[in-house]
XYZ file of C-alpha atoms in Angstrom:
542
model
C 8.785 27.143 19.455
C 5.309 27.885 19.512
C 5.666 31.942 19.046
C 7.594 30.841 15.866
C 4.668 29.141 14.231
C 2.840 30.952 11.281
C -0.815 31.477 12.135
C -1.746 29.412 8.753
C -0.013 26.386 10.117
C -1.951 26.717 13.587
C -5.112 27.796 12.541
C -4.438 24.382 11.029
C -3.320 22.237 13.713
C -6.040 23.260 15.696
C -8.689 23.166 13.184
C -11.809 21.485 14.351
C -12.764 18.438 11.951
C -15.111 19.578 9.483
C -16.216 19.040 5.716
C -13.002 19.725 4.101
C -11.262 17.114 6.122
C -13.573 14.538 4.798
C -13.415 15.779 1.023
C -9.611 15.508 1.457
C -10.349 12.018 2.809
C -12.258 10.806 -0.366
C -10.244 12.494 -3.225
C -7.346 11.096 -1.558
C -8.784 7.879 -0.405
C -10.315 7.145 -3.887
C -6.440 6.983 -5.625
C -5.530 4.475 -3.333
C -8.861 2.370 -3.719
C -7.484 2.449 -7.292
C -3.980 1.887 -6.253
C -5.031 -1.988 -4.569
C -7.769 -2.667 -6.991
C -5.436 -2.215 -9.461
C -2.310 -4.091 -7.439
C -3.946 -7.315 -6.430
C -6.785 -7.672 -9.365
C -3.932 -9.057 -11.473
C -3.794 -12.095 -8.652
C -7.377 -12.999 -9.588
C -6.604 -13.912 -13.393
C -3.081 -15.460 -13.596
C -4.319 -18.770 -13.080
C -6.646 -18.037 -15.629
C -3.724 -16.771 -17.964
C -2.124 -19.894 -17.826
C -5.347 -21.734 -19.411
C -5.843 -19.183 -21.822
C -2.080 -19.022 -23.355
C 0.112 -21.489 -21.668
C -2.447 -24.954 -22.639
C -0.397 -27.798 -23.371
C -2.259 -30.651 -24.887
C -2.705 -33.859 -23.523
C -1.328 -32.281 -20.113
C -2.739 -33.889 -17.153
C -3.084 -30.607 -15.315
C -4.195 -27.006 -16.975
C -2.064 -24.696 -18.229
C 0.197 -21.932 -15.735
C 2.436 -19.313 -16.211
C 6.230 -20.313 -16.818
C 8.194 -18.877 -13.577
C 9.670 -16.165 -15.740
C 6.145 -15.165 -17.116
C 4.525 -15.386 -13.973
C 6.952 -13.232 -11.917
C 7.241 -10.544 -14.308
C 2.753 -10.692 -14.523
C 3.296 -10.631 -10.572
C 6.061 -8.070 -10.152
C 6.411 -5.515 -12.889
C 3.911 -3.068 -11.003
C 6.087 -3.535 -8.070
C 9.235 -2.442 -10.346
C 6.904 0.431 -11.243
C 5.620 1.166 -8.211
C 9.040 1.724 -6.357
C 10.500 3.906 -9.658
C 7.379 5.945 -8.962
C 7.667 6.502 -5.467
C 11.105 7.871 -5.815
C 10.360 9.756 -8.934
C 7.204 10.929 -7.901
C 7.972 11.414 -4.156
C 11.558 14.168 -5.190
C 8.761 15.747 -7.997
C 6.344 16.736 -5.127
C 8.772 18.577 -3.391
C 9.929 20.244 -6.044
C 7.146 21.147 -7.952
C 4.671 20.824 -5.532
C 2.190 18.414 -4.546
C -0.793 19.600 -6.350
C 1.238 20.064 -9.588
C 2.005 16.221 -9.513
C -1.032 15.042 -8.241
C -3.068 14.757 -11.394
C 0.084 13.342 -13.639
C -0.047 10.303 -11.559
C -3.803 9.867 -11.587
C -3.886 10.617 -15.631
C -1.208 7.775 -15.821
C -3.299 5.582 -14.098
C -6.100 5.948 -15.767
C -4.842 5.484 -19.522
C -2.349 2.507 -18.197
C -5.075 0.626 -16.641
C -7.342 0.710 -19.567
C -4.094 -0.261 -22.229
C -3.214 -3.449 -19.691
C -6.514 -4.476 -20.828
C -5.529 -4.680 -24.679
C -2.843 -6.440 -26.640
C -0.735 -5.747 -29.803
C -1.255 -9.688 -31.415
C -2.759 -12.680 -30.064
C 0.448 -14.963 -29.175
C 1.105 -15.452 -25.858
C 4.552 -13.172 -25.942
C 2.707 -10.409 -27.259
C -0.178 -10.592 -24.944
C 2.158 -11.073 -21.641
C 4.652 -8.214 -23.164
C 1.929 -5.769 -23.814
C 0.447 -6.890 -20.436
C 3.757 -6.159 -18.258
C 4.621 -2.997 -20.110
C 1.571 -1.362 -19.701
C 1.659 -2.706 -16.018
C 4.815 -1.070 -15.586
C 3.670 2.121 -16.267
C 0.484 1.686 -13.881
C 3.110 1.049 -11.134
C 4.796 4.255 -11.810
C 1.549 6.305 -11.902
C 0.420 4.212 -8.020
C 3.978 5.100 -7.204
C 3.609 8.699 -6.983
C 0.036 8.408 -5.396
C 1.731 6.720 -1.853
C 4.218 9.702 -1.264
C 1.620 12.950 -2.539
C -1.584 11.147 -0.793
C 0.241 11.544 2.683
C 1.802 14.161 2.148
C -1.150 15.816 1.228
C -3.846 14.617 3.774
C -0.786 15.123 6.944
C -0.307 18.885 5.507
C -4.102 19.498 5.978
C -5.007 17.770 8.830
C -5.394 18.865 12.529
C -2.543 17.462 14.924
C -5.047 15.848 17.145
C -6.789 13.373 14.501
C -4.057 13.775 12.257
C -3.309 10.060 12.715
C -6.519 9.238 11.931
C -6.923 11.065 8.935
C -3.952 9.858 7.225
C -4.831 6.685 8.075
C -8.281 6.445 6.451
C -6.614 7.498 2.850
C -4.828 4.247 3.309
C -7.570 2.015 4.831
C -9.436 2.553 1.298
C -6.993 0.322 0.119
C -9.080 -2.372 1.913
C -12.044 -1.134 0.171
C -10.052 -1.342 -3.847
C -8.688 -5.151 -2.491
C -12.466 -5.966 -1.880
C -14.136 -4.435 -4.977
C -11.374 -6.469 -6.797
C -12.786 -9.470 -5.495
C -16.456 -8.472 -5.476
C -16.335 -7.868 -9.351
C -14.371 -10.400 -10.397
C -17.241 -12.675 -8.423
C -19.814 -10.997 -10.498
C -17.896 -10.909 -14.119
C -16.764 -14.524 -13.761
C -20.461 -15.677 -12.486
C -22.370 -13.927 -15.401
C -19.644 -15.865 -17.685
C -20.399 -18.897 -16.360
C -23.809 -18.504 -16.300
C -24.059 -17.991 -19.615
C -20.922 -20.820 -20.855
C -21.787 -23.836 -18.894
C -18.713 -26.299 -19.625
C -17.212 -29.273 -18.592
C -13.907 -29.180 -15.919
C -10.294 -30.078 -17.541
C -10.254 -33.392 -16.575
C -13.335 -33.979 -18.466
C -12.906 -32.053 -21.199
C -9.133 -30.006 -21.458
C -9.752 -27.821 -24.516
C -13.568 -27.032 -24.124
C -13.331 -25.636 -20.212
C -11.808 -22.728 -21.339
C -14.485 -20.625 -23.703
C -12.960 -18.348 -26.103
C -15.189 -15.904 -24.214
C -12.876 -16.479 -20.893
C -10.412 -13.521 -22.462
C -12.678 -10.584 -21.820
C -12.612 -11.613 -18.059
C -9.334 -10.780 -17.463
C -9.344 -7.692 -19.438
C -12.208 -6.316 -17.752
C -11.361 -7.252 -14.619
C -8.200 -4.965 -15.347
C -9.208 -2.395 -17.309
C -12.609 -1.244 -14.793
C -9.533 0.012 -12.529
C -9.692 2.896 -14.517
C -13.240 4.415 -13.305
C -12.788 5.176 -9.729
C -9.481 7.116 -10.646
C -10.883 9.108 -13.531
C -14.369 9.700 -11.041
C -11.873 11.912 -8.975
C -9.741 13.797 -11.570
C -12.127 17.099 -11.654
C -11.676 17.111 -7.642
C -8.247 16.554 -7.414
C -7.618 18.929 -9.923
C -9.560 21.616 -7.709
C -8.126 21.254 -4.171
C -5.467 23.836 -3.806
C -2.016 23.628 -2.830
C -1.228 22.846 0.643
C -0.764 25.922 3.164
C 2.469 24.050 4.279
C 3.973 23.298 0.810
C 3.044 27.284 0.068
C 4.223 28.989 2.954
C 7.279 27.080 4.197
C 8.901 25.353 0.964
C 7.693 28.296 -2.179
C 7.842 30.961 0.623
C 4.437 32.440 -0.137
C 2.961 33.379 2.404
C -0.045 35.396 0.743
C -1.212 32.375 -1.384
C -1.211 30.094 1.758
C -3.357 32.331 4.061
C -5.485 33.074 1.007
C -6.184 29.994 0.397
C -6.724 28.582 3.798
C -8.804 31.151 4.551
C -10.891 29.861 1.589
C -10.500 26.402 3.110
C -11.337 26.538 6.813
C -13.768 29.673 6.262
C -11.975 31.753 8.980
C -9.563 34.995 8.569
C -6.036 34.227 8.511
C -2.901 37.075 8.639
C -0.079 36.521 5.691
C 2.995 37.097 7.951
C 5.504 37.485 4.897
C 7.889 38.409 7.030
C 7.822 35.578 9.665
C 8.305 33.325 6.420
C 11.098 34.899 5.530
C 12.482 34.454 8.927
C 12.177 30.957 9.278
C 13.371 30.404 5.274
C 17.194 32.087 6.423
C 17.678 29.723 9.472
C 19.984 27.196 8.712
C 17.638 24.219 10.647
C 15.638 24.838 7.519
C 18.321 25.039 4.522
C 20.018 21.544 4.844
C 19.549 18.985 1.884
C 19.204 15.028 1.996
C 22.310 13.971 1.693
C 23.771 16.541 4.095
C 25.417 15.718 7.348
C 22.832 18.141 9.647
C 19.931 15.327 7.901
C 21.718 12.447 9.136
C 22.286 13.620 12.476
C 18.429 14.546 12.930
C 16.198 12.098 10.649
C 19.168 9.521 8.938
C 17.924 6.841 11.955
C 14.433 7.731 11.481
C 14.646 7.291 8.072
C 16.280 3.850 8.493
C 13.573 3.119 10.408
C 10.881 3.760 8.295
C 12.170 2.394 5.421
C 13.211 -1.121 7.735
C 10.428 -1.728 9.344
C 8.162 -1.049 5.805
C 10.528 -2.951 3.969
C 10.369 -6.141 6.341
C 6.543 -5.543 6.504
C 5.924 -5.829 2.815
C 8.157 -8.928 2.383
C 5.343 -10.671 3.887
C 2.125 -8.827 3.054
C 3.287 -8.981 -0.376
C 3.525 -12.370 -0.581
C 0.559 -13.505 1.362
C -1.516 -11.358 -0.527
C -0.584 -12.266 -4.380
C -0.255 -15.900 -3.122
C -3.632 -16.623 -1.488
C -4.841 -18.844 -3.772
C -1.949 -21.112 -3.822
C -2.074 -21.118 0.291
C -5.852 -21.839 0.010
C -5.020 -24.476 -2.918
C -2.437 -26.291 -0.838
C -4.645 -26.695 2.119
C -7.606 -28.017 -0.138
C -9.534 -24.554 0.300
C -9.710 -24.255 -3.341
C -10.573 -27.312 -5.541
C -7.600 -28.784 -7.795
C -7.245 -27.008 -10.658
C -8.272 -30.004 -13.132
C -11.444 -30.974 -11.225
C -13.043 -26.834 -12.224
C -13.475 -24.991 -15.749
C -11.530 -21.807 -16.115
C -14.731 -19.899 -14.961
C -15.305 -22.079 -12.104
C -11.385 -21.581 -10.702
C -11.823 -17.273 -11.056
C -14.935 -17.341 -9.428
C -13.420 -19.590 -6.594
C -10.392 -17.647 -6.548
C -12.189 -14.479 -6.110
C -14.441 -16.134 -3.720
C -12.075 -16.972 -1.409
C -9.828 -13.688 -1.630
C -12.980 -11.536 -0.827
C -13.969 -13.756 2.188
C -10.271 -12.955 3.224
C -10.718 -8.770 2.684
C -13.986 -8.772 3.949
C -13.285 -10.950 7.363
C -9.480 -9.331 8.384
C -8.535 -6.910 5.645
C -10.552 -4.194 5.574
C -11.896 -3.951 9.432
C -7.945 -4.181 10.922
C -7.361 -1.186 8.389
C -10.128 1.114 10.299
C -9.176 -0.633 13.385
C -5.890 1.289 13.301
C -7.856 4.494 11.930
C -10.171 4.362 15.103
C -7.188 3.360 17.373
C -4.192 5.634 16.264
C -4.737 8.840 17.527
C -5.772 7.102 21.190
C -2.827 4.130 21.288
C -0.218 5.880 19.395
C 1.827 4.698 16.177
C 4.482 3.411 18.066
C 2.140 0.768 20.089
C 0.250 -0.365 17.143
C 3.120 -1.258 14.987
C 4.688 -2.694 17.281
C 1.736 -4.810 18.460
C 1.404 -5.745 14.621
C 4.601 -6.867 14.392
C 4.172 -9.148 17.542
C 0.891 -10.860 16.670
C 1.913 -11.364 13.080
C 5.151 -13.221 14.197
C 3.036 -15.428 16.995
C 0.535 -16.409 13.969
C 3.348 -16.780 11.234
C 4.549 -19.335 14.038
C 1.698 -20.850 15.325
C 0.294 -21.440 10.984
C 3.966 -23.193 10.486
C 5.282 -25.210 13.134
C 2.319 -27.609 13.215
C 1.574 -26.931 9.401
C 0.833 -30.589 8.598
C -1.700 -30.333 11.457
C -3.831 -27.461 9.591
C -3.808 -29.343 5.699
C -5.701 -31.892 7.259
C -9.752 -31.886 5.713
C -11.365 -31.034 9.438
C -8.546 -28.090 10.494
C -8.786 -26.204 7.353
C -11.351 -23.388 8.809
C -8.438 -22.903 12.064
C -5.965 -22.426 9.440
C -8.227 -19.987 7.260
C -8.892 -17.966 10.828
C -5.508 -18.088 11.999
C -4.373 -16.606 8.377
C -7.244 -13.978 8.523
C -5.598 -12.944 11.822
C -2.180 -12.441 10.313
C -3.810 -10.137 7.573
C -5.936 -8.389 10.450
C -2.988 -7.493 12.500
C -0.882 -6.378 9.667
C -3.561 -3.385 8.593
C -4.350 -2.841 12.431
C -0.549 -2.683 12.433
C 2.563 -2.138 10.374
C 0.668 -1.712 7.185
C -1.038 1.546 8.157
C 1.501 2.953 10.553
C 4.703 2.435 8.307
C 2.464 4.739 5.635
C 1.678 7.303 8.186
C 4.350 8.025 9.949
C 6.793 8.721 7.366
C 4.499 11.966 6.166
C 4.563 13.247 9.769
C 8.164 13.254 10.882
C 10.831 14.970 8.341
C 10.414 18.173 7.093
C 8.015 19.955 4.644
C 10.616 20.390 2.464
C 11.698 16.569 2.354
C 8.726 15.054 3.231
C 7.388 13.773 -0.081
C 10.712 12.741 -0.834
C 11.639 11.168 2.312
C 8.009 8.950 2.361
C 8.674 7.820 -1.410
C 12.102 7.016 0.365
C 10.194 4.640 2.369
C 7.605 3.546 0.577
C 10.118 2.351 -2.267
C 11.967 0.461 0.822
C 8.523 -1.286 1.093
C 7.795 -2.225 -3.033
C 11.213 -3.562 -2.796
C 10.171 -6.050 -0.076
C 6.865 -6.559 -2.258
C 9.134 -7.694 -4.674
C 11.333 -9.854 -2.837
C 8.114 -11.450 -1.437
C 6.436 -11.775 -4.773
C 9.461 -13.217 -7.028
C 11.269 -15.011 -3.662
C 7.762 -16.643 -2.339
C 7.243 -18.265 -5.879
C 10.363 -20.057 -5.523
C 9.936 -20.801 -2.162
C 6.985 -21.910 -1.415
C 7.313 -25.303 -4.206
C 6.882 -28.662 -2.696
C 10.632 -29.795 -1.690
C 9.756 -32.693 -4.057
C 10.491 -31.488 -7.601
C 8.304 -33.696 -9.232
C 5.519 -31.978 -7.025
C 6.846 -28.608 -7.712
C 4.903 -26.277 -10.055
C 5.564 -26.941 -13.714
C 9.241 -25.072 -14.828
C 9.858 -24.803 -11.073
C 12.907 -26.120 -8.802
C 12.174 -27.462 -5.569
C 11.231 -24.921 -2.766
C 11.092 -24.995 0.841
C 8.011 -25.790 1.105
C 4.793 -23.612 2.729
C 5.841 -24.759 6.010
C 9.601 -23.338 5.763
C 8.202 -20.007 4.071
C 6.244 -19.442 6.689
C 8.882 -19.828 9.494
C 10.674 -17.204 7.245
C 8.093 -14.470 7.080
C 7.560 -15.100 10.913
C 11.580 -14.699 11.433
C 11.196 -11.205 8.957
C 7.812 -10.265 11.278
C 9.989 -10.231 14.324
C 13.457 -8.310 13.131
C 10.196 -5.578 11.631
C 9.227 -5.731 15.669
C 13.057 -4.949 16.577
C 13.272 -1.827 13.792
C 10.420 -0.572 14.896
C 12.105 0.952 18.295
C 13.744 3.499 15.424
C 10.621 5.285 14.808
C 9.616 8.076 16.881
C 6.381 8.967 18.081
C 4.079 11.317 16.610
C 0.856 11.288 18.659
C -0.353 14.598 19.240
C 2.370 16.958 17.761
C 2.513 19.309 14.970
C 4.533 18.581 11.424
C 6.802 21.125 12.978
C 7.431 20.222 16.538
C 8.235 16.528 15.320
C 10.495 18.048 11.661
C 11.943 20.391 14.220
C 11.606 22.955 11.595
C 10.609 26.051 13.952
C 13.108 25.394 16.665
C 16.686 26.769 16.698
C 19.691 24.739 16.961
C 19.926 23.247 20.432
C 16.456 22.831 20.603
C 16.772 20.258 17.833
C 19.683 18.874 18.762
C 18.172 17.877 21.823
C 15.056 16.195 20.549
C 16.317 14.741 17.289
C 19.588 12.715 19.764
C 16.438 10.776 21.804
C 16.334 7.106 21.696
C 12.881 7.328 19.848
C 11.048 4.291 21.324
C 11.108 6.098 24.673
C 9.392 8.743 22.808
C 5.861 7.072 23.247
C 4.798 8.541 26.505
C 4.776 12.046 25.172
C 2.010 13.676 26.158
C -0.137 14.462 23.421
C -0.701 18.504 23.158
C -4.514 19.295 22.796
């Protein structure tokens, strides 16, 4: 296999890290800052929606969301998201992953500034506007998941490949915390400025006409970090493994890689050719020689992300009602409208800053030295054990003096997830199928996963209600309960543990040792028919 590799795709693989890697990092790491900034900022203002247009006079409590309202607020960049990934994910293989690059971050740009604005002042033009515009935000973050991997796997080295990958995703910890941070900052100067009374003393004055800018700027500052990076996205050229082995140009890709890693690199037009005319490197998708080598690897991408995001996904947008249930966050009537987004934000940040964002660079300093295969799997377990060990003796933790335990045992959850499933199930996908498929085949996955998003964030609101439907949120049946949601995102954190044993290890191999893209046909046959979970003591090559 190894005389079959083009000297563009080695010089490559065995590429010390240097500059380039990092600028890669940044431009690609910045679109997915955007990407959670502008995912979970909507989580820190629909409490505050529900005051603005949903106030019901002489109501005991404030106003919320009606179910409808608040799962389409909650989901429609979900129902974006996934159209995106699949859209996006095909484009990028077709067109290229430079070409596409920019539509998505343009999208997200002039989407995240229009979510800010409305078309009337009534509360169905506000939340229509709102959702559309939301929608179309999705789509743009969509495309981002599939090209961003793609992308950083295509230019990294195989040894910190891993790594590399990884860090484009662990900014996603940084856009979930800058969410938070501002928010702190906007709704602070607001109340600084509006001093008013809570709802219980006063139901129309604590919210201040002035409370509608917070929301919309909270939204609409999603906008700068993507537009920052347009200019440097725009510049990076095409990758050498997108040029050379899917548009069959050699030239371009030693030209420009030569530009890119400073070194002199031969063309071999005729070694592209080669490999173009094997058959291990014509079939499609939905062709029989794809199911035979990737179809379970693909099912086990797409399981284990899809299982994952059922309960990130619903953790995540449904913080504050966890930290309002256990007393961590002051009933809504005793606070102003000011007073519940700064506490809101508060405690959200406290949450990114404590388990988020270090078990994301966890996995990025851990994943080229454990393997994917251990750390998901390890995810899986400890998130399952905490799931368990927050639920069985849930009445234990609501009580006044457990309330930190419960707040550290539900930062753990969140910490193993990004040192964990959350990070692998993004990088692995852009490492194992071919160059030809590979954009496709991780917007494949990564739809799998915004479909469990959704089931989390539309099931969990139902769900989660008191069992008592006169405790129940207002336009909501009875639930489960907390306790009985919990038990089933620990049972959905264990059958992600199972699925995992479908994904193959990548630790330490090229794109094209684990695609199978330079070897001939019984070469392949013989790799691809492995039980991949044995695959993890592969020795990495250096």
């Amino acid at each position: 296999m190894a005389k079959e590799q083009l000297q563009v795709l080695n010089a490559l693989d065995v590429a010390k890290t240097q500059w380039y890697h990092f600028t890669a990092i940044i431009i690609a790491g910045m679109g997915f800052f955007t990407d959670a900034y502008d995912l979970f900022c909507i989580s820190l203002v629909t409490k505050l929606l529900g005051r603005i247009y949903y106030h019901v006079d002489g109501a005991e409590k404030p106003g919320t969301l009606p179910p409808n309202v608040s799962a389409a607020v909650n989901g429609v960049a979900f129902c974006g998201t996934l159209s995106g990934q699949l859209f996006f994910g095909w484009l990028g293989d077709k067109m290229g992953r430079k070409r596409v690059y920019g539509m998505t971050l343009m999208l997200m740009v002039i989407c995240s500034v229009a979510s800010g604005l409305s078309f009337g002042h009534n509360p169905k033009s506000v939340m229509t506007t709102l959702c559309f515009f939301r929608f179309w935000l999705g789509f743009g973050i969509g495309g981002d998941y599939p090209l961003s991997a793609t992308i950083m796997s295509e230019y990294a080295n195989k040894k910190t490949r891993g790594a590399f990958i990884a860090a484009v995703f662990a900014m996603q910890g940084f856009g979930i915390l800058a969410g938070g941070i501002f928010a702190i900052i906007i709704s602070a100067a607001f109340k600084a400025k509006f001093d008013v009374p809570p709802y219980e003393v006063d139901p129309v004055g604590s919210t201040v006409p002035q409370a509608d800018y917070i929301w919309r700027i909270i939204l609409m500052v999603g906008a700068l970090p993507a537009a920052m990076t347009y200019y440097w996205r725009m510049k990076m050229p095409e990758t050498a493994r997108y040029t050379a082995l899917v548009a069959k140009n050699a030239k371009q890709a030693a030209s420009d890689m030569s530009k890119v890693l400073q070194v002199d690199i031969e063309a071999e037009p005729q070694k592209v050719e080669q490999l173009s005319q094997k058959e291990a490197n014509a079939f499609g998708l939905f062709s029989r020689e794809f199911m035979r080598r990737h179809g379970i690897h693909l099912l086990g991408t797409t399981t284990t992300w899809f299982l994952l995001d059922i309960a990130f996904y619903s953790q995540n947008l449904f913080q504050k009602d966890i930290f309002t249930a256990i007393g961590w966050i002051p009933s809504a009537k005793t606070m102003n409208a000011l007073e519940e987004v700064y506490r809101i934000a508060r405690a959200q940040t406290l949450i990114a800053l404590c388990s988020t964002v270090p078990g994301y660079w966890f996995t990025v300093a851990f994943i080229d030295k454990m393997g994917r295969f251990a750390i998901q799997l390890m995810g899986f377990f400890f998130m399952t054990v905490f799931m368990f060990a927050l639920a069985i003796p849930y009445d234990h933790w609501t009580h006044r003096d457990n309330r930190i335990g419960f707040v550290v045992m539900y930062s753990l959850t969140f910490f193993f997830a990004n040192f964990g499933p959350n990070a692998t199930t993004f990088v692995v996908p852009a490492e194992i199928f071919p160059a030809r498929l590979r954009s496709t085949c991780h917007g494949i996955s990564a739809a799998s996963g915004k479909l469990g998003a959704i089931v989390g964030a539309f099931g969990f609101l139902y769900l989660a209600q008191n069992k008592d439907k006169a405790k129940a949120d207002a336009g909501y049946p009875a639930g489960i309960g907390v306790k009985n949601s919990l038990i089933v995102l620990g049972v959905l954190n264990f059958l992600g543990l199972l699925f995992t044993f479908l994904v193959p290890e990548s630790k330490g191999k090229s794109l094209e040792e684990m695609s199978g893209e330079h070897e001939d046909e019984s070469q392949a046959g013989l790799e691809m028919e492995q039980p991949s979970g044995f695959n993890t003591r592969t020795v990495p090559v250096s």
